[in-house]
Amino acid sequence: MDRLVKPDVKEVELSFKRDNKCSTSFRLSNLMHTMSVAVNLTTTNSSLFSFTQPYSIIPPLSSSSYTLLLSHPSDHPPLPATVPHDVINVKASMLPTGKAGLEDLRRLFARPGPHVFRDATIPISFVGPHVVEFLISQRTQISRFSFFFSKAVSGCSGSELTALLKPAIASGDADLVSSLIEAGGDVNRNVSDTGSLLSLAVRSGSIEVVKVLIASACKADSSVLHDAAAMNRVDLVEILCKSFPEIDVNWVDSVGRSPIHIAASNGHVEMLKFCISVGGNAEVSDCKGWTPLHCAAEKGHLDSTKCLLECSNVKYVVTKNGKTAFALAAENGHSNLLGFLRFDDLLLRAARLDDAHGLKSCLAQGAEVNGRDQNGWTPLHRAAFKGGIECVKVLLNHGAQVDVVDDAGYTPLHCAVEAGHVQVALLLVAHGARANVKSLEGVVSPVNLDRFKNHPALVHPVCHEKERA
């Protein structure tokens, strides 16, 4: 005879719940037609598991139910360090009389011999959402726990699998996320008040998790680009824009801020440049009238401020409470921005008006001596064209570049010569200005100083146009 009893399961699944008494039941059937069978149940870990009925008698062709108990409540499942599992050992012995007391049964199974059959070895598995959640928290050891993970997932309902997607996504482990989705997790069910699962994946920073969700038809909400912009993850924005044609970098959140606002507020220049390059509007205002430039200025992000000044025309736009970007920078003590946001304009104006005192005042307050206007003119271009020798001296003494070229390839020396200002031209030459300087396009624009001999006041039409600008 092979065995006396037969279990109704190949594996016992124990649904683990944190800090709770856990139990599960299974049945054993007596295969004998005419004789009762005595049964003894033990486990490979007696300190961890116990039975409500470790010794019992099963009548002929009958079955009995048995309950396995987890002896001590715990905050995490007591998984073995290695596979195999803990197991239940089922021993059986024929009992001709059909009756025996507890002590009789103990003596029966304590005495080794052919009368005791080892009828079954039943593995014990911990299943349920608390087990899965624990394994996710141990993701650095997931290779060791991978076998237990697949078992634990089998004991979860669809709604539980969906809820578990949140910690799995937050972990950044794409394999865990894939396993939960394949087991029945719903990527589009609302499981959080903090946005979609795709937004959570973006915040986790894992592009592989994002790809898994996209491949599983996860929908995108309006916050995904904002989340990526806050992290300066251009790669995530690119894949989101490619995967969702409806996504727009000009999407605004509940307070009217676009991803460009978010990037500006965080000082993410790379993200700013990318969003603008794909059609982002750097001049849009939020519900309070703040442009991205206001956001960058308030936080003191110099490179973001420069970037936005180059691609937008909102320097003097005021918020709903009447503040410019300059005012916000000044209020927050970001003196390094003040030149770019206002004093540079005042510096150019002082140079145009031949106001040496105004130049000194602006420079003392942080104006950029080599700042440019919309035509590429620096204050030195303006002062040289106007012939303001004192202004030119002030600018040179503060580090003005003598050979800087404007958008048309003209240097301050060109402007002085074309306007006929001999003393200014000679002063520039004395400070190293060259007669032949390449423009930004590589075109050489020579300056002929000999023309002063015969043409004391020639003015090039380009200079006239810039002066009127």
Short mmCIF file of C-alpha atoms in Angstrom, two decimals:
data_model
loop_
_atom_site.label_atom_id
_atom_site.label_comp_id
_atom_site.label_asym_id
_atom_site.label_seq_id
_atom_site.Cartn_x
_atom_site.Cartn_y
_atom_site.Cartn_z
CA MET A 1 0.00 0.00 0.00
CA ASP A 2 1.35 3.43 -0.99
CA ARG A 3 -0.45 5.51 1.60
CA LEU A 4 -3.33 5.57 4.03
CA VAL A 5 -4.59 9.15 3.69
CA LYS A 6 -4.71 11.72 0.93
CA PRO A 7 -4.70 15.56 1.33
CA ASP A 8 -7.15 17.65 -0.70
CA VAL A 9 -4.44 20.20 -1.64
CA LYS A 10 -0.95 20.01 -3.09
CA GLU A 11 0.04 23.18 -1.24
CA VAL A 12 -1.33 24.99 1.79
CA GLU A 13 -1.73 28.73 1.31
CA LEU A 14 -1.67 30.84 4.44
CA SER A 15 -3.12 34.33 3.91
CA PHE A 16 -0.83 36.52 5.98
CA LYS A 17 -2.09 39.69 7.64
CA ARG A 18 0.18 41.99 9.60
CA ASP A 19 -0.05 41.66 13.39
CA ASN A 20 -2.97 39.26 13.14
CA LYS A 21 -3.48 35.61 13.97
CA CYS A 22 -3.35 33.77 10.67
CA SER A 23 -4.70 30.32 9.89
CA THR A 24 -5.74 28.11 7.02
CA SER A 25 -7.51 24.77 6.70
CA PHE A 26 -7.15 21.64 4.59
CA ARG A 27 -8.66 18.15 4.60
CA LEU A 28 -7.29 14.62 4.79
CA SER A 29 -9.26 11.61 3.52
CA ASN A 30 -8.91 8.04 4.81
CA LEU A 31 -8.32 5.75 1.83
CA MET A 32 -9.01 2.58 3.84
CA HIS A 33 -12.39 0.89 3.23
CA THR A 34 -12.68 -0.99 6.50
CA MET A 35 -10.17 0.39 8.95
CA SER A 36 -9.72 3.66 10.81
CA VAL A 37 -6.43 5.56 10.41
CA ALA A 38 -4.50 7.51 13.04
CA VAL A 39 -2.91 10.76 11.80
CA ASN A 40 -0.04 12.86 13.17
CA LEU A 41 0.71 16.34 11.74
CA THR A 42 4.02 18.15 12.21
CA THR A 43 5.87 20.97 10.41
CA THR A 44 9.52 21.59 9.64
CA ASN A 45 9.32 24.70 11.85
CA SER A 46 7.45 23.86 15.04
CA SER A 47 8.30 27.22 16.62
CA LEU A 48 6.45 29.00 13.83
CA PHE A 49 3.45 26.77 13.12
CA SER A 50 1.03 24.71 15.16
CA PHE A 51 -2.16 22.67 14.65
CA THR A 52 -5.44 22.73 16.51
CA GLN A 53 -5.49 18.93 16.18
CA PRO A 54 -1.99 17.45 15.74
CA TYR A 55 -3.26 13.91 16.51
CA SER A 56 -6.54 12.52 15.20
CA ILE A 57 -8.42 9.43 14.01
CA ILE A 58 -10.21 9.28 10.65
CA PRO A 59 -12.88 6.58 10.20
CA PRO A 60 -12.89 4.39 7.05
CA LEU A 61 -13.54 6.28 3.80
CA SER A 62 -14.11 9.50 5.76
CA SER A 63 -12.29 12.85 5.85
CA SER A 64 -11.35 15.36 8.53
CA SER A 65 -10.52 19.07 8.45
CA TYR A 66 -7.31 20.43 9.99
CA THR A 67 -6.28 24.00 10.80
CA LEU A 68 -2.73 25.28 10.52
CA LEU A 69 -1.94 28.27 12.77
CA LEU A 70 0.82 30.87 12.59
CA SER A 71 1.94 30.76 16.20
CA HIS A 72 2.98 34.40 16.68
CA PRO A 73 1.54 37.53 15.01
CA SER A 74 4.18 39.53 13.14
CA ASP A 75 4.51 42.75 11.14
CA HIS A 76 6.03 40.88 8.20
CA PRO A 77 5.69 37.34 6.82
CA PRO A 78 8.28 34.92 8.26
CA LEU A 79 9.59 33.76 4.89
CA PRO A 80 12.34 31.14 4.94
CA ALA A 81 15.80 32.30 3.94
CA THR A 82 15.85 29.85 1.07
CA VAL A 83 13.48 27.74 -0.97
CA PRO A 84 12.18 25.08 -0.19
CA HIS A 85 9.24 26.15 1.86
CA ASP A 86 8.35 25.09 5.31
CA VAL A 87 6.21 21.97 4.94
CA ILE A 88 3.57 19.93 6.73
CA ASN A 89 4.53 16.30 7.31
CA VAL A 90 1.59 13.91 7.34
CA LYS A 91 2.18 10.58 9.12
CA ALA A 92 -0.47 7.88 9.30
CA SER A 93 -0.89 4.50 10.92
CA MET A 94 -3.61 1.85 10.73
CA LEU A 95 -5.75 1.65 13.86
CA PRO A 96 -7.60 -1.74 13.92
CA THR A 97 -9.54 -0.90 17.07
CA GLY A 98 -10.69 2.44 15.71
CA LYS A 99 -10.20 3.96 19.13
CA ALA A 100 -7.22 5.45 21.03
CA GLY A 101 -6.54 8.17 23.55
CA LEU A 102 -4.19 11.11 23.00
CA GLU A 103 -1.34 9.45 24.91
CA ASP A 104 -1.85 6.26 22.95
CA LEU A 105 -1.53 8.15 19.71
CA ARG A 106 1.64 9.89 20.91
CA ARG A 107 3.23 6.60 21.81
CA LEU A 108 2.12 5.11 18.49
CA PHE A 109 3.91 7.74 16.42
CA ALA A 110 6.88 8.04 18.81
CA ARG A 111 7.79 4.41 18.15
CA PRO A 112 9.49 4.09 14.76
CA GLY A 113 8.70 1.15 12.57
CA PRO A 114 6.88 -0.03 9.46
CA HIS A 115 3.53 0.67 11.08
CA VAL A 116 4.02 4.44 10.49
CA PHE A 117 3.46 5.70 6.93
CA ARG A 118 4.80 9.04 5.68
CA ASP A 119 1.78 9.77 3.56
CA ALA A 120 2.33 13.36 2.42
CA THR A 121 4.57 16.41 2.47
CA ILE A 122 2.57 19.59 1.90
CA PRO A 123 4.42 22.88 1.20
CA ILE A 124 3.28 25.99 3.10
CA SER A 125 3.04 29.28 1.16
CA PHE A 126 2.35 32.77 2.47
CA VAL A 127 -0.02 34.64 0.17
CA GLY A 128 -1.96 37.89 0.06
CA PRO A 129 -1.39 41.62 -0.35
CA HIS A 130 0.57 42.07 2.89
CA VAL A 131 3.09 39.51 1.70
CA VAL A 132 3.42 41.19 -1.70
CA GLU A 133 3.80 44.60 -0.10
CA PHE A 134 6.57 43.27 2.15
CA LEU A 135 8.38 41.73 -0.82
CA ILE A 136 8.16 45.01 -2.72
CA SER A 137 9.77 46.75 0.24
CA GLN A 138 12.59 44.18 -0.01
CA ARG A 139 13.15 44.82 -3.71
CA THR A 140 16.94 44.95 -3.26
CA GLN A 141 16.68 41.24 -2.43
CA ILE A 142 13.93 40.47 -4.92
CA SER A 143 16.01 37.83 -6.71
CA ARG A 144 16.02 35.85 -3.45
CA PHE A 145 12.27 36.37 -2.99
CA SER A 146 11.11 36.03 -6.61
CA PHE A 147 9.67 32.54 -6.03
CA PHE A 148 7.69 33.72 -3.01
CA PHE A 149 6.48 36.80 -4.91
CA SER A 150 4.73 34.80 -7.62
CA LYS A 151 3.10 32.62 -4.97
CA ALA A 152 2.00 35.60 -2.88
CA VAL A 153 0.45 37.35 -5.89
CA SER A 154 -1.74 34.31 -6.59
CA GLY A 155 -3.56 34.96 -3.33
CA CYS A 156 -4.58 38.54 -4.18
CA SER A 157 -7.85 39.81 -5.65
CA GLY A 158 -7.96 42.14 -8.65
CA SER A 159 -8.57 45.20 -6.49
CA GLU A 160 -5.73 44.21 -4.18
CA LEU A 161 -3.36 43.81 -7.13
CA THR A 162 -4.38 47.22 -8.40
CA ALA A 163 -3.70 48.81 -5.01
CA LEU A 164 -0.29 47.10 -4.92
CA LEU A 165 0.68 48.73 -8.20
CA LYS A 166 1.24 51.98 -6.30
CA PRO A 167 4.11 50.77 -4.04
CA ALA A 168 5.52 48.69 -6.91
CA ILE A 169 5.66 51.73 -9.19
CA ALA A 170 7.14 53.85 -6.42
CA SER A 171 9.88 51.24 -6.01
CA GLY A 172 10.98 51.82 -9.60
CA ASP A 173 11.13 48.08 -10.33
CA ALA A 174 9.66 47.45 -13.79
CA ASP A 175 9.60 43.66 -13.33
CA LEU A 176 7.45 43.90 -10.21
CA VAL A 177 5.06 46.24 -11.98
CA SER A 178 4.82 43.90 -14.97
CA SER A 179 4.09 40.93 -12.71
CA LEU A 180 1.22 42.72 -10.97
CA ILE A 181 -0.28 43.88 -14.27
CA GLU A 182 -0.04 40.39 -15.75
CA ALA A 183 -1.74 38.98 -12.64
CA GLY A 184 -4.69 41.35 -13.05
CA GLY A 185 -3.75 44.81 -11.75
CA ASP A 186 -5.71 47.60 -13.47
CA VAL A 187 -3.41 50.42 -14.60
CA ASN A 188 -6.29 52.84 -15.14
CA ARG A 189 -8.23 52.37 -11.93
CA ASN A 190 -7.99 55.32 -9.55
CA VAL A 191 -5.93 54.13 -6.60
CA SER A 192 -4.59 57.45 -5.36
CA ASP A 193 -5.56 61.07 -4.89
CA THR A 194 -2.05 62.10 -5.99
CA GLY A 195 -2.60 61.60 -9.71
CA SER A 196 -2.53 58.72 -12.15
CA LEU A 197 -0.26 55.71 -11.91
CA LEU A 198 1.66 57.15 -14.85
CA SER A 199 2.31 60.32 -12.87
CA LEU A 200 3.52 58.19 -9.98
CA ALA A 201 5.84 56.35 -12.37
CA VAL A 202 7.25 59.62 -13.62
CA ARG A 203 7.89 60.74 -10.06
CA SER A 204 9.66 57.44 -9.37
CA GLY A 205 12.10 58.45 -12.08
CA SER A 206 12.12 55.02 -13.75
CA ILE A 207 11.79 55.28 -17.50
CA GLU A 208 11.42 51.48 -17.67
CA VAL A 209 8.36 51.60 -15.38
CA VAL A 210 6.92 54.39 -17.52
CA LYS A 211 7.43 52.24 -20.62
CA VAL A 212 5.72 49.26 -18.96
CA LEU A 213 2.66 51.37 -18.09
CA ILE A 214 2.50 52.89 -21.57
CA ALA A 215 2.70 49.40 -23.12
CA SER A 216 -0.18 48.39 -20.80
CA ALA A 217 -2.39 51.21 -22.17
CA CYS A 218 -2.14 53.33 -19.04
CA LYS A 219 -3.74 56.72 -19.60
CA ALA A 220 -1.92 60.00 -19.06
CA ASP A 221 -3.32 62.88 -17.04
CA SER A 222 -2.41 66.55 -17.30
CA SER A 223 0.15 66.40 -14.51
CA VAL A 224 2.61 63.95 -16.06
CA LEU A 225 4.60 66.64 -17.88
CA HIS A 226 4.63 68.87 -14.80
CA ASP A 227 6.07 66.01 -12.75
CA ALA A 228 8.76 65.33 -15.35
CA ALA A 229 9.55 69.04 -15.64
CA ALA A 230 10.00 69.31 -11.87
CA MET A 231 12.65 66.58 -12.10
CA ASN A 232 14.35 67.98 -15.23
CA ARG A 233 13.73 64.64 -16.96
CA VAL A 234 13.76 65.61 -20.61
CA ASP A 235 13.96 61.92 -21.55
CA LEU A 236 10.62 61.26 -19.83
CA VAL A 237 8.98 64.26 -21.49
CA GLU A 238 10.20 63.06 -24.88
CA ILE A 239 8.79 59.55 -24.46
CA LEU A 240 5.49 60.89 -23.09
CA CYS A 241 5.06 63.32 -25.99
CA LYS A 242 5.91 60.55 -28.46
CA SER A 243 3.53 58.02 -26.87
CA PHE A 244 0.57 60.36 -26.31
CA PRO A 245 -0.18 62.62 -29.30
CA GLU A 246 -2.73 64.49 -27.21
CA ILE A 247 -0.09 65.62 -24.71
CA ASP A 248 0.83 69.30 -25.04
CA VAL A 249 3.75 71.03 -23.32
CA ASN A 250 1.41 73.99 -22.85
CA TRP A 251 -0.98 72.01 -20.63
CA VAL A 252 -1.69 73.94 -17.44
CA ASP A 253 -2.43 72.67 -13.94
CA SER A 254 -5.16 73.79 -11.54
CA VAL A 255 -3.42 77.13 -10.93
CA GLY A 256 -2.68 77.78 -14.59
CA ARG A 257 0.99 76.81 -14.60
CA SER A 258 2.53 75.00 -17.54
CA PRO A 259 5.54 72.64 -17.44
CA ILE A 260 7.61 75.69 -18.43
CA HIS A 261 6.54 77.45 -15.23
CA ILE A 262 7.59 74.38 -13.25
CA ALA A 263 10.95 74.11 -15.01
CA ALA A 264 11.61 77.83 -14.50
CA SER A 265 10.72 77.66 -10.81
CA ASN A 266 13.15 74.77 -10.34
CA GLY A 267 15.92 76.30 -12.43
CA HIS A 268 15.93 73.51 -15.01
CA VAL A 269 17.40 75.17 -18.10
CA GLU A 270 17.60 71.96 -20.13
CA MET A 271 13.88 71.36 -19.63
CA LEU A 272 13.08 74.98 -20.48
CA LYS A 273 14.96 74.78 -23.75
CA PHE A 274 13.37 71.49 -24.71
CA CYS A 275 9.79 72.59 -23.99
CA ILE A 276 10.29 75.82 -25.89
CA SER A 277 11.86 73.94 -28.80
CA VAL A 278 8.73 71.79 -29.21
CA GLY A 279 6.31 74.72 -29.14
CA GLY A 280 6.07 75.66 -25.49
CA ASN A 281 4.89 79.20 -24.77
CA ALA A 282 7.36 80.97 -22.46
CA GLU A 283 5.08 84.02 -22.19
CA VAL A 284 1.93 82.41 -20.78
CA SER A 285 0.71 83.70 -17.41
CA ASP A 286 -0.79 81.59 -14.62
CA CYS A 287 -3.88 82.42 -12.58
CA LYS A 288 -1.95 85.05 -10.58
CA GLY A 289 -0.42 86.63 -13.65
CA TRP A 290 2.98 85.01 -13.17
CA THR A 291 5.00 84.17 -16.26
CA PRO A 292 7.81 81.59 -16.18
CA LEU A 293 10.21 84.54 -15.88
CA HIS A 294 8.50 85.61 -12.63
CA CYS A 295 8.98 82.04 -11.30
CA ALA A 296 12.67 81.95 -12.17
CA ALA A 297 13.30 85.44 -10.81
CA GLU A 298 11.52 84.79 -7.52
CA LYS A 299 13.71 81.71 -6.89
CA GLY A 300 16.92 83.39 -8.07
CA HIS A 301 17.73 81.02 -10.94
CA LEU A 302 20.23 82.98 -13.03
CA ASP A 303 20.60 80.64 -16.02
CA SER A 304 16.83 80.11 -16.28
CA THR A 305 16.31 83.86 -16.15
CA LYS A 306 18.81 84.41 -18.96
CA CYS A 307 17.21 81.66 -21.05
CA LEU A 308 13.72 83.13 -20.65
CA LEU A 309 14.90 86.65 -21.41
CA GLU A 310 16.33 85.38 -24.68
CA CYS A 311 13.14 83.64 -25.82
CA SER A 312 10.37 85.82 -24.40
CA ASN A 313 9.37 89.45 -24.14
CA VAL A 314 7.87 89.61 -20.67
CA LYS A 315 10.54 91.45 -18.72
CA TYR A 316 8.14 94.18 -17.67
CA VAL A 317 4.93 92.15 -17.46
CA VAL A 318 3.32 92.66 -14.05
CA THR A 319 1.51 90.07 -11.95
CA LYS A 320 -2.03 90.64 -10.73
CA ASN A 321 -0.62 92.30 -7.64
CA GLY A 322 1.54 94.60 -9.79
CA LYS A 323 5.01 93.03 -9.57
CA THR A 324 7.57 92.60 -12.31
CA ALA A 325 10.17 89.85 -12.36
CA PHE A 326 12.67 92.51 -11.24
CA ALA A 327 10.55 93.32 -8.19
CA LEU A 328 10.32 89.66 -7.19
CA ALA A 329 14.09 89.18 -7.55
CA ALA A 330 14.75 92.32 -5.50
CA GLU A 331 12.32 91.30 -2.75
CA ASN A 332 14.05 87.94 -2.38
CA GLY A 333 17.56 89.32 -2.38
CA HIS A 334 18.66 87.97 -5.77
CA SER A 335 20.87 90.91 -6.65
CA ASN A 336 22.67 88.93 -9.37
CA LEU A 337 19.49 89.01 -11.44
CA LEU A 338 18.73 92.69 -11.18
CA GLY A 339 20.99 93.72 -14.02
CA PHE A 340 19.37 91.33 -16.46
CA LEU A 341 15.84 92.15 -15.35
CA ARG A 342 16.08 95.96 -15.36
CA PHE A 343 19.42 97.65 -14.84
CA ASP A 344 20.78 96.43 -18.18
CA ASP A 345 17.98 98.31 -19.93
CA LEU A 346 18.71 101.38 -17.83
CA LEU A 347 22.38 101.03 -18.68
CA LEU A 348 21.64 101.00 -22.41
CA ARG A 349 19.37 103.98 -21.96
CA ALA A 350 22.06 105.91 -20.06
CA ALA A 351 24.56 105.12 -22.84
CA ARG A 352 22.11 106.32 -25.48
CA LEU A 353 21.52 109.54 -23.52
CA ASP A 354 25.27 110.07 -22.90
CA ASP A 355 24.62 109.94 -19.15
CA ALA A 356 27.94 108.96 -17.53
CA HIS A 357 26.52 109.35 -14.01
CA GLY A 358 23.59 107.07 -14.88
CA LEU A 359 26.03 104.50 -16.26
CA LYS A 360 28.00 104.46 -13.02
CA SER A 361 24.82 104.13 -10.97
CA CYS A 362 23.53 101.18 -13.03
CA LEU A 363 26.89 99.41 -12.98
CA ALA A 364 27.09 99.86 -9.21
CA GLN A 365 23.68 98.17 -8.88
CA GLY A 366 24.73 95.13 -10.86
CA ALA A 367 24.00 95.92 -14.50
CA GLU A 368 25.83 93.74 -17.01
CA VAL A 369 28.37 95.93 -18.80
CA ASN A 370 28.26 93.71 -21.89
CA GLY A 371 24.50 93.15 -21.95
CA ARG A 372 22.83 93.31 -25.35
CA ASP A 373 19.65 94.82 -26.75
CA GLN A 374 17.38 93.27 -29.38
CA ASN A 375 19.89 94.14 -32.14
CA GLY A 376 22.90 92.82 -30.31
CA TRP A 377 24.17 96.27 -29.34
CA THR A 378 26.02 96.61 -26.03
CA PRO A 379 26.16 99.86 -24.04
CA LEU A 380 29.59 100.44 -25.63
CA HIS A 381 28.04 100.30 -29.10
CA ARG A 382 25.53 102.95 -28.00
CA ALA A 383 28.09 105.20 -26.33
CA ALA A 384 30.51 104.91 -29.27
CA PHE A 385 27.80 105.76 -31.77
CA LYS A 386 26.70 108.76 -29.68
CA GLY A 387 30.32 109.92 -29.31
CA GLY A 388 30.10 110.10 -25.50
CA ILE A 389 33.77 109.95 -24.61
CA GLU A 390 33.11 109.98 -20.85
CA CYS A 391 30.57 107.20 -21.15
CA VAL A 392 32.98 105.15 -23.25
CA LYS A 393 35.67 105.62 -20.58
CA VAL A 394 33.30 104.52 -17.82
CA LEU A 395 32.31 101.41 -19.74
CA LEU A 396 35.90 100.50 -20.63
CA ASN A 397 36.95 100.94 -17.02
CA HIS A 398 34.22 98.49 -16.03
CA GLY A 399 35.32 95.75 -18.43
CA ALA A 400 33.37 96.48 -21.60
CA GLN A 401 34.49 94.30 -24.50
CA VAL A 402 35.92 96.47 -27.27
CA ASP A 403 35.55 94.00 -30.14
CA VAL A 404 32.11 92.56 -29.41
CA VAL A 405 30.00 92.37 -32.60
CA ASP A 406 26.29 93.10 -32.98
CA ASP A 407 23.81 91.06 -35.03
CA ALA A 408 24.99 92.76 -38.23
CA GLY A 409 28.68 92.20 -37.49
CA TYR A 410 29.51 95.73 -36.28
CA THR A 411 31.82 96.52 -33.35
CA PRO A 412 31.78 99.69 -31.21
CA LEU A 413 34.73 100.91 -33.34
CA HIS A 414 32.60 100.58 -36.46
CA CYS A 415 29.89 102.69 -34.80
CA ALA A 416 32.36 105.40 -33.75
CA VAL A 417 33.98 105.58 -37.20
CA GLU A 418 30.72 105.52 -39.11
CA ALA A 419 29.35 108.27 -36.86
CA GLY A 420 32.54 110.33 -37.28
CA HIS A 421 33.65 110.36 -33.64
CA VAL A 422 37.44 110.56 -33.94
CA GLN A 423 38.33 110.77 -30.25
CA VAL A 424 36.09 107.83 -29.36
CA ALA A 425 37.57 105.74 -32.20
CA LEU A 426 41.11 106.51 -31.10
CA LEU A 427 40.25 105.70 -27.48
CA LEU A 428 38.83 102.32 -28.54
CA VAL A 429 41.93 101.57 -30.62
CA ALA A 430 44.09 102.52 -27.64
CA HIS A 431 42.18 99.91 -25.64
CA GLY A 432 42.86 97.21 -28.23
CA ALA A 433 39.99 97.57 -30.68
CA ARG A 434 40.92 95.98 -34.03
CA ALA A 435 40.10 97.37 -37.43
CA ASN A 436 39.26 93.92 -38.85
CA VAL A 437 36.89 91.79 -36.75
CA LYS A 438 34.83 88.81 -37.87
CA SER A 439 31.12 88.96 -37.29
CA LEU A 440 29.15 86.08 -35.77
CA GLU A 441 28.64 84.78 -39.31
CA GLY A 442 32.38 84.92 -40.06
CA VAL A 443 32.14 87.97 -42.32
CA VAL A 444 35.06 90.42 -42.02
CA SER A 445 33.93 94.07 -41.72
CA PRO A 446 37.05 96.28 -41.99
CA VAL A 447 37.17 99.68 -40.37
CA ASN A 448 38.97 102.30 -42.46
CA LEU A 449 40.37 104.88 -40.02
CA ASP A 450 41.88 106.84 -42.92
CA ARG A 451 38.44 107.99 -43.91
CA PHE A 452 38.57 110.56 -41.07
CA LYS A 453 40.99 112.55 -43.20
CA ASN A 454 38.40 113.28 -45.83
CA HIS A 455 35.08 112.25 -44.30
CA PRO A 456 34.73 113.63 -40.79
CA ALA A 457 31.08 112.64 -40.31
CA LEU A 458 30.03 109.63 -42.34
CA VAL A 459 27.19 107.70 -40.84
CA HIS A 460 26.28 104.20 -41.94
CA PRO A 461 22.53 103.64 -42.48
CA VAL A 462 22.61 100.51 -40.28
CA CYS A 463 23.59 102.70 -37.34
CA HIS A 464 20.69 105.05 -38.10
CA GLU A 465 18.29 102.10 -37.97
CA LYS A 466 19.69 100.85 -34.65
CA GLU A 467 19.54 104.33 -33.12
CA ARG A 468 15.87 104.61 -34.01
CA ALA A 469 15.19 101.11 -32.54
#
